[in-house]
mmCIF file of C-alpha atoms in Angstrom:
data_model
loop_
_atom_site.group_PDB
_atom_site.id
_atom_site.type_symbol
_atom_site.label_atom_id
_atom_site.label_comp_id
_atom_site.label_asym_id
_atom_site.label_seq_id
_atom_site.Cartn_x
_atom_site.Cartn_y
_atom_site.Cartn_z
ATOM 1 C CA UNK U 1395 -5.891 11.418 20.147
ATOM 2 C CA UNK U 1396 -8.459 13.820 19.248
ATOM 3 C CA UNK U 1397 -11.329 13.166 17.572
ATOM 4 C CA UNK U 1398 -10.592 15.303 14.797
ATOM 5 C CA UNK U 1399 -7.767 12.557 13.795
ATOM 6 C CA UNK U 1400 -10.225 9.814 14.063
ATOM 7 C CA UNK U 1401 -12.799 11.566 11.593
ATOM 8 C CA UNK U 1402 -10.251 10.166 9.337
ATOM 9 C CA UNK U 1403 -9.371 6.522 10.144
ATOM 10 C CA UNK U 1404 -11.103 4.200 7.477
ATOM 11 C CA UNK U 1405 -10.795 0.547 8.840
ATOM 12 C CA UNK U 1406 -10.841 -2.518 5.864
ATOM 13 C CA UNK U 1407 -11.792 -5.624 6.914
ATOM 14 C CA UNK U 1408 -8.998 -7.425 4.721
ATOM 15 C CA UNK U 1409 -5.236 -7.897 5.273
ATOM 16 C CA UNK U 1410 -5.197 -7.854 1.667
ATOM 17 C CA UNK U 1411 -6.907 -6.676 -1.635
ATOM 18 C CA UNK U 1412 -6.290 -5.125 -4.950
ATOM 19 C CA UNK U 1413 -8.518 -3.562 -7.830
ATOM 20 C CA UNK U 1414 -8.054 -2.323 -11.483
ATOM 21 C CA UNK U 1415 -10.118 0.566 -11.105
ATOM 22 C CA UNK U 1416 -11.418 2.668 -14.113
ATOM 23 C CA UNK U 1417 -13.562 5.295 -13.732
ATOM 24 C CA UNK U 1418 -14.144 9.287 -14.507
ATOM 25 C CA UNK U 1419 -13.621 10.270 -10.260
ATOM 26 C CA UNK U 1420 -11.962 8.667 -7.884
ATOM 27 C CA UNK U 1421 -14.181 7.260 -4.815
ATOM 28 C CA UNK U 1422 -12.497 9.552 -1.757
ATOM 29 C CA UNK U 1423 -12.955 13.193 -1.968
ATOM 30 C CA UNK U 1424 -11.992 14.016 1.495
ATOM 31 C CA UNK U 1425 -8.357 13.240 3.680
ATOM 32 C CA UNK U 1426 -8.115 10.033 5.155
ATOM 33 C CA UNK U 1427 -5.876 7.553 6.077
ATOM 34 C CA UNK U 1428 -5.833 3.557 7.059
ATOM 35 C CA UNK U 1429 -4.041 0.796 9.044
ATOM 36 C CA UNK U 1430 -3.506 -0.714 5.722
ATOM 37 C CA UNK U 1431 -0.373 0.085 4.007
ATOM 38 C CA UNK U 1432 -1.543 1.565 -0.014
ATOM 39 C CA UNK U 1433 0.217 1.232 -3.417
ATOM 40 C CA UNK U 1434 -1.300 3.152 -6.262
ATOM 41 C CA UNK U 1435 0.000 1.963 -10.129
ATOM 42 C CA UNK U 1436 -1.481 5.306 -12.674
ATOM 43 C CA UNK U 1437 -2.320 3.794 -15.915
ATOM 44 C CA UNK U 1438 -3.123 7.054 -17.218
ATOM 45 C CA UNK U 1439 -1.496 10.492 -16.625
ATOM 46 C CA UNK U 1440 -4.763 12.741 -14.716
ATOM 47 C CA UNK U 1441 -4.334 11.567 -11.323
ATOM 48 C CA UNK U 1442 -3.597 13.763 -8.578
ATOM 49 C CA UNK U 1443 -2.502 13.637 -4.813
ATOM 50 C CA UNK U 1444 -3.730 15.407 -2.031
ATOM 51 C CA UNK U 1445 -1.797 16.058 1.441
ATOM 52 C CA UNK U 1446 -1.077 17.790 4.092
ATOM 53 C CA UNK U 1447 1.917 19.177 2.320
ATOM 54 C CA UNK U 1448 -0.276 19.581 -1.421
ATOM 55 C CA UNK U 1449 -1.074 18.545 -4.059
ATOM 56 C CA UNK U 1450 1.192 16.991 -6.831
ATOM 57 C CA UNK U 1451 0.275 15.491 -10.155
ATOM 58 C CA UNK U 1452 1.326 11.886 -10.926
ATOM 59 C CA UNK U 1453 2.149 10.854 -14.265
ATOM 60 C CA UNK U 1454 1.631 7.407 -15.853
ATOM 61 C CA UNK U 1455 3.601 4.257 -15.132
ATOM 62 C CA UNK U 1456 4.493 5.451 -11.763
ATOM 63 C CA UNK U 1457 3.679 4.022 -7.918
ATOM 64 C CA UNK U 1458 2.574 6.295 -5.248
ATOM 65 C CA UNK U 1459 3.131 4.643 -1.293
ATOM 66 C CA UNK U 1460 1.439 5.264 1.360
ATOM 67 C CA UNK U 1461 1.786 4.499 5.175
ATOM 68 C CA UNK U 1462 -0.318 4.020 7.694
ATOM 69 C CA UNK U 1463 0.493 7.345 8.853
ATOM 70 C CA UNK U 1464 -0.234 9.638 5.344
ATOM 71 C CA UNK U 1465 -3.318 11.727 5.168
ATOM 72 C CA UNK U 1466 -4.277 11.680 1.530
ATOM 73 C CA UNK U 1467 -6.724 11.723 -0.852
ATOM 74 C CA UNK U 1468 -6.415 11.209 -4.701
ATOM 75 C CA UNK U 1469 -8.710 13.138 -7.524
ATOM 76 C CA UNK U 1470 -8.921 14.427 -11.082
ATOM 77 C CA UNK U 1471 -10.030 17.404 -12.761
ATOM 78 C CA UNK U 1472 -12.757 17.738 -14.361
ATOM 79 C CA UNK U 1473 -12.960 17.022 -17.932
ATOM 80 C CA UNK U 1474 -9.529 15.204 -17.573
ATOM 81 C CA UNK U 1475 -11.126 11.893 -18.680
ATOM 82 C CA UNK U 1476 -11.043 8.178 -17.280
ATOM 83 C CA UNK U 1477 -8.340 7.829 -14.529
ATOM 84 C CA UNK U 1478 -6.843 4.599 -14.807
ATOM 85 C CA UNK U 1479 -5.382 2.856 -11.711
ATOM 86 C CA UNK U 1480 -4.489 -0.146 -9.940
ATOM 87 C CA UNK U 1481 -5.178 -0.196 -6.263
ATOM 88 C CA UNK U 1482 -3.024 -2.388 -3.529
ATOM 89 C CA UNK U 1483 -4.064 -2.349 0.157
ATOM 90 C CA UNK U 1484 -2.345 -4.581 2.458
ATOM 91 C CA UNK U 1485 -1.634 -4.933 6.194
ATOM 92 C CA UNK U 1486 2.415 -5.056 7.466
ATOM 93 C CA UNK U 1487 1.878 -8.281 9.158
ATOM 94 C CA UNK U 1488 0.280 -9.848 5.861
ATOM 95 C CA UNK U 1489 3.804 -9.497 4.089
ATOM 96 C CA UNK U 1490 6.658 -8.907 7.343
ATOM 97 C CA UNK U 1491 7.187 -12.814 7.349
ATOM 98 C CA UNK U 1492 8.507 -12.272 3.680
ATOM 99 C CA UNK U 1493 10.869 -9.578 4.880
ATOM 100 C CA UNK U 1494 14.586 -10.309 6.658
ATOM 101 C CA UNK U 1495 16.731 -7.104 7.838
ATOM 102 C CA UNK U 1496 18.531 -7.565 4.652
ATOM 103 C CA UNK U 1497 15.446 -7.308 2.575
ATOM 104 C CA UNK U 1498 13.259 -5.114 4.486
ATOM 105 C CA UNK U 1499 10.288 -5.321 2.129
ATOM 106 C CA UNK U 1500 8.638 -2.471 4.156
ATOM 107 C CA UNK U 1501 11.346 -0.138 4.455
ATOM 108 C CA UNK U 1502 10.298 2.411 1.577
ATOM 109 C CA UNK U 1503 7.232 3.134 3.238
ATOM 110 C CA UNK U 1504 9.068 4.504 6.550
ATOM 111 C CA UNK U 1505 6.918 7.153 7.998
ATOM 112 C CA UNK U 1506 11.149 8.602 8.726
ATOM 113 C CA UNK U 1507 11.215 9.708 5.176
ATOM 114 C CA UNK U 1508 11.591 13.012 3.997
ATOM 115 C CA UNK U 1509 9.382 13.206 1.283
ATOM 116 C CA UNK U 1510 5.991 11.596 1.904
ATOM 117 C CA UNK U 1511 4.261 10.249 -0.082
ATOM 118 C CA UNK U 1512 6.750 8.511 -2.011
ATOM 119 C CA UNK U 1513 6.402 8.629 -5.973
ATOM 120 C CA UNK U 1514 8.627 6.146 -7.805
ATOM 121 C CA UNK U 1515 8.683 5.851 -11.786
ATOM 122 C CA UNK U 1516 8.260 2.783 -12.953
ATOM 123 C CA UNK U 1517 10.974 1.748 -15.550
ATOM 124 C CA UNK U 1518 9.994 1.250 -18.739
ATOM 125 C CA UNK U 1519 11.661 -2.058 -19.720
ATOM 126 C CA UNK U 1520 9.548 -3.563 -16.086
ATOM 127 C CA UNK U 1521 6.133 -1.693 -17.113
ATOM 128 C CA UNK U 1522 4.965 -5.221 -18.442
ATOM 129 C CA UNK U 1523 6.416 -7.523 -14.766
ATOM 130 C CA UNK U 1524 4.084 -5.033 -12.898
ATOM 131 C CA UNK U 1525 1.360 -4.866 -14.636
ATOM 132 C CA UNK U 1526 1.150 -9.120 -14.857
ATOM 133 C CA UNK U 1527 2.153 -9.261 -11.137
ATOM 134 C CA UNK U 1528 -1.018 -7.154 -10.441
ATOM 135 C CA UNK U 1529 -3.043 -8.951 -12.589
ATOM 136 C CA UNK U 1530 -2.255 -12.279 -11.330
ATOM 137 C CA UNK U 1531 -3.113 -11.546 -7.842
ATOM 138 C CA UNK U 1532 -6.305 -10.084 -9.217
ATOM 139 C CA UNK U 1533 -7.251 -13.138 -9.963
ATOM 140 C CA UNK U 1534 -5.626 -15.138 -7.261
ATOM 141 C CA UNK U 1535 -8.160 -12.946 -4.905
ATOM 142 C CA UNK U 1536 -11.157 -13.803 -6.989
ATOM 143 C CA UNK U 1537 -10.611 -17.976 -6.989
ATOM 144 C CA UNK U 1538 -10.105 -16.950 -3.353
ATOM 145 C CA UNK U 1539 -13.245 -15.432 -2.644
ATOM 146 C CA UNK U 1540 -15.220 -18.112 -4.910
ATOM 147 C CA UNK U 1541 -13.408 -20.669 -2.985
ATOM 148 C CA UNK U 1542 -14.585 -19.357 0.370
ATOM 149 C CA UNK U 1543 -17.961 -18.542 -1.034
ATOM 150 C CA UNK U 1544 -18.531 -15.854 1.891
ATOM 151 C CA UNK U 1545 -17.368 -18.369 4.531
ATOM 152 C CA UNK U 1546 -13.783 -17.001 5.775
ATOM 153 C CA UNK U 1547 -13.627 -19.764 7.762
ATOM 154 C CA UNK U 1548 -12.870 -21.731 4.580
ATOM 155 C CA UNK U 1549 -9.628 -19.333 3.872
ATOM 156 C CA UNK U 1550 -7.279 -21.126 7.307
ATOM 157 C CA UNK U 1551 -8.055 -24.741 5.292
ATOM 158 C CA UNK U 1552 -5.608 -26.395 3.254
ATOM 159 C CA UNK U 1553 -7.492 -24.774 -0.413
ATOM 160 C CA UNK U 1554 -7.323 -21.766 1.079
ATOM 161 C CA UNK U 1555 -3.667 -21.399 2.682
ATOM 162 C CA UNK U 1556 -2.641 -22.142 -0.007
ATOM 163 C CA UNK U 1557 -3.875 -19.738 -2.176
ATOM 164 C CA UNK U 1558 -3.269 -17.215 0.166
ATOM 165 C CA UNK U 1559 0.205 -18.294 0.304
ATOM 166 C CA UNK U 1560 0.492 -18.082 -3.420
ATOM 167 C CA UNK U 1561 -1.019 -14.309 -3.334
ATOM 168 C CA UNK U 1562 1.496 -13.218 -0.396
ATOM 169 C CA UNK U 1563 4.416 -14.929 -3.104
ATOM 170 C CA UNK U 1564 3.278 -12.522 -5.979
ATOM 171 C CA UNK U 1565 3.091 -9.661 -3.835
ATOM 172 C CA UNK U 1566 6.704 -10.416 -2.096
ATOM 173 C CA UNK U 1567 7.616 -9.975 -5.880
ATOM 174 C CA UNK U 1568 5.749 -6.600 -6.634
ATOM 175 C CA UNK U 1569 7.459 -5.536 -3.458
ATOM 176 C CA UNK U 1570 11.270 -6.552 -4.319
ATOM 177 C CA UNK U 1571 10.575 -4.674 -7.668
ATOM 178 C CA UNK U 1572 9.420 -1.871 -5.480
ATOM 179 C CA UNK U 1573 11.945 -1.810 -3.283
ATOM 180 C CA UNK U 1574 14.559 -1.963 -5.788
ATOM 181 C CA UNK U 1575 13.414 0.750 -7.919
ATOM 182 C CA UNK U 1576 13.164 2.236 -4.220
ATOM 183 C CA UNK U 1577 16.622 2.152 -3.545
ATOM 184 C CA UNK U 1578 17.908 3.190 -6.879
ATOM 185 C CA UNK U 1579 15.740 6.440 -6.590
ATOM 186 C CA UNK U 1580 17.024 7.224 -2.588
ATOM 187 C CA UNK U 1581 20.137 5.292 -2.126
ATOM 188 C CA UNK U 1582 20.374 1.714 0.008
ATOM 189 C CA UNK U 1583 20.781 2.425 3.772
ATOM 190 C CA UNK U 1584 23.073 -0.721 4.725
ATOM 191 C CA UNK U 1585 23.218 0.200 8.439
ATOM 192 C CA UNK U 1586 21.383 -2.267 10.715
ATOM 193 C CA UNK U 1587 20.319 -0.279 12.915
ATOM 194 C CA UNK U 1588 18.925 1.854 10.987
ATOM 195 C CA UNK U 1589 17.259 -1.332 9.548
ATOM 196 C CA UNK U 1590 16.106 -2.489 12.979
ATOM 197 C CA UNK U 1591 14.700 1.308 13.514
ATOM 198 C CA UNK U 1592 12.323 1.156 10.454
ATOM 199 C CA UNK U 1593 11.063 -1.960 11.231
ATOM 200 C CA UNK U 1594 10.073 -0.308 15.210
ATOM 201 C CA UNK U 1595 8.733 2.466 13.607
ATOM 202 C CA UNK U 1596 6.091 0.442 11.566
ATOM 203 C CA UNK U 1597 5.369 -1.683 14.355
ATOM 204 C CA UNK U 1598 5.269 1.936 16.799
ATOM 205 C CA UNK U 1599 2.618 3.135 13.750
ATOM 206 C CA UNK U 1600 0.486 -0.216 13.412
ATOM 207 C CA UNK U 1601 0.274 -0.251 17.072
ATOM 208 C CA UNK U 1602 -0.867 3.467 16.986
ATOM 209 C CA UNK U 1603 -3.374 2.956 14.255
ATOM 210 C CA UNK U 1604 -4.881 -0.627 16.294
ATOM 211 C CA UNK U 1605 -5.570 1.194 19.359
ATOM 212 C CA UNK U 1606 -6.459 5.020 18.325
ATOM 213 C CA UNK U 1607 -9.997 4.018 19.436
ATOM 214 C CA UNK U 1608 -9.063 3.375 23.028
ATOM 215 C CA UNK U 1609 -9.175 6.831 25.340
ATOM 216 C CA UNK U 1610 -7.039 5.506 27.830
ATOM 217 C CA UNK U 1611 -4.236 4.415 25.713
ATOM 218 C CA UNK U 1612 -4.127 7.333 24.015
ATOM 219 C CA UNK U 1613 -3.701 9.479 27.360
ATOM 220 C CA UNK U 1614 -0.904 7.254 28.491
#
């Protein structure tokens, strides 16, 4: 892959995290993209997105996914005020256990899809389920990291699985919401193997994204 490509790989060293971010500019000025899969919740309406395709604004109370694939960057203008946001990075294989080829939990972020990034409005009547199923694992990751106290180690023990286990749980529940609202905005594909395809795509793009540092693979 060229080098220009990998000027823009960010690598995170968690399968998982999530912020409720505040703040007058976002922190990324500049394209990039990451192995992690990205869910963006706009509290207020002054957020923008940047990609290769433009730039489009994004009102409140709506979710912007991204892939592992999506060069992007989000900003606001100046004098537009605070931007507030939730932030949700997370890696396929943290939450594909969770998913079955009935519930594909990963399907609406399918690098196949037509419009890219996807922008889904949240409905109004669920505003309130998203913003406590963000908040929770908020502070699920918190008593997690006080837990381990900086020793990771600490996370595979019994205190720690479980906690884990509890934030994957919440998140399998932001993601049904997601993938509902999803498939009332683009339809439900109920072929399989058209099911079976977007799960080989993700795994053809997480591959992709683990090895883009290796020359030789890249040739092949």
């Amino acid at each position: 892959m060229p080098n220009i490509y990998k000027s823009y790989l960010e690598s995170f060293p968690d399968e998982f995290s999530i912020a409720h971010k505040i703040s007058e500019q976002t922190e990324k000025k500049s394209f990039h993209m990451h192995k992690q899969l990205e869910i963006v919740y706009t509290i207020s309406d002054n957020m923008k997105c940047r990609t290769e395709k433009g730039t489009r604004s994004i009102p409140a109370n709506h979710l912007i996914l991204l892939n592992s694939m999506d060069l992007h960057y989000f900003f606001t203008d100046p004098g537009s005020g605070l931007c507030d946001r939730y932030v949700l990075y997370f890696s396929p294989s943290f939450i594909s256990p969770l998913s079955t080829q009935e519930v594909n939990l990963l399907e609406s972020f399918n690098p196949g899809q037509i419009e890219r990034p996807i922008v889904l409005q949240a409905e109004q009547e669920e505003t309130a389920h998203y913003l406590s199923l963000m908040d929770q694992m908020i502070s699920q990751v918190r008593s997690l990291d006080e837990f381990s106290a900086g020793d990771k180690s600490r996370r595979r023990g019994e205190g720690g699985f479980e906690k884990i286990l509890y934030i994957k749980f919440l998140l399998g529940q932001f993601l049904l919401m997601v993938d509902r609202l999803y498939h009332q905005t683009y339809g439900h594909v109920q072929d399989a193997l058209y099911q079976s395809h977007s799960q080989l795509v993700m795994d053809i793009c997480s591959f992709i994204q683990e090895h883009m540092q290796e020359e030789d693979v890249l040739a092949a």
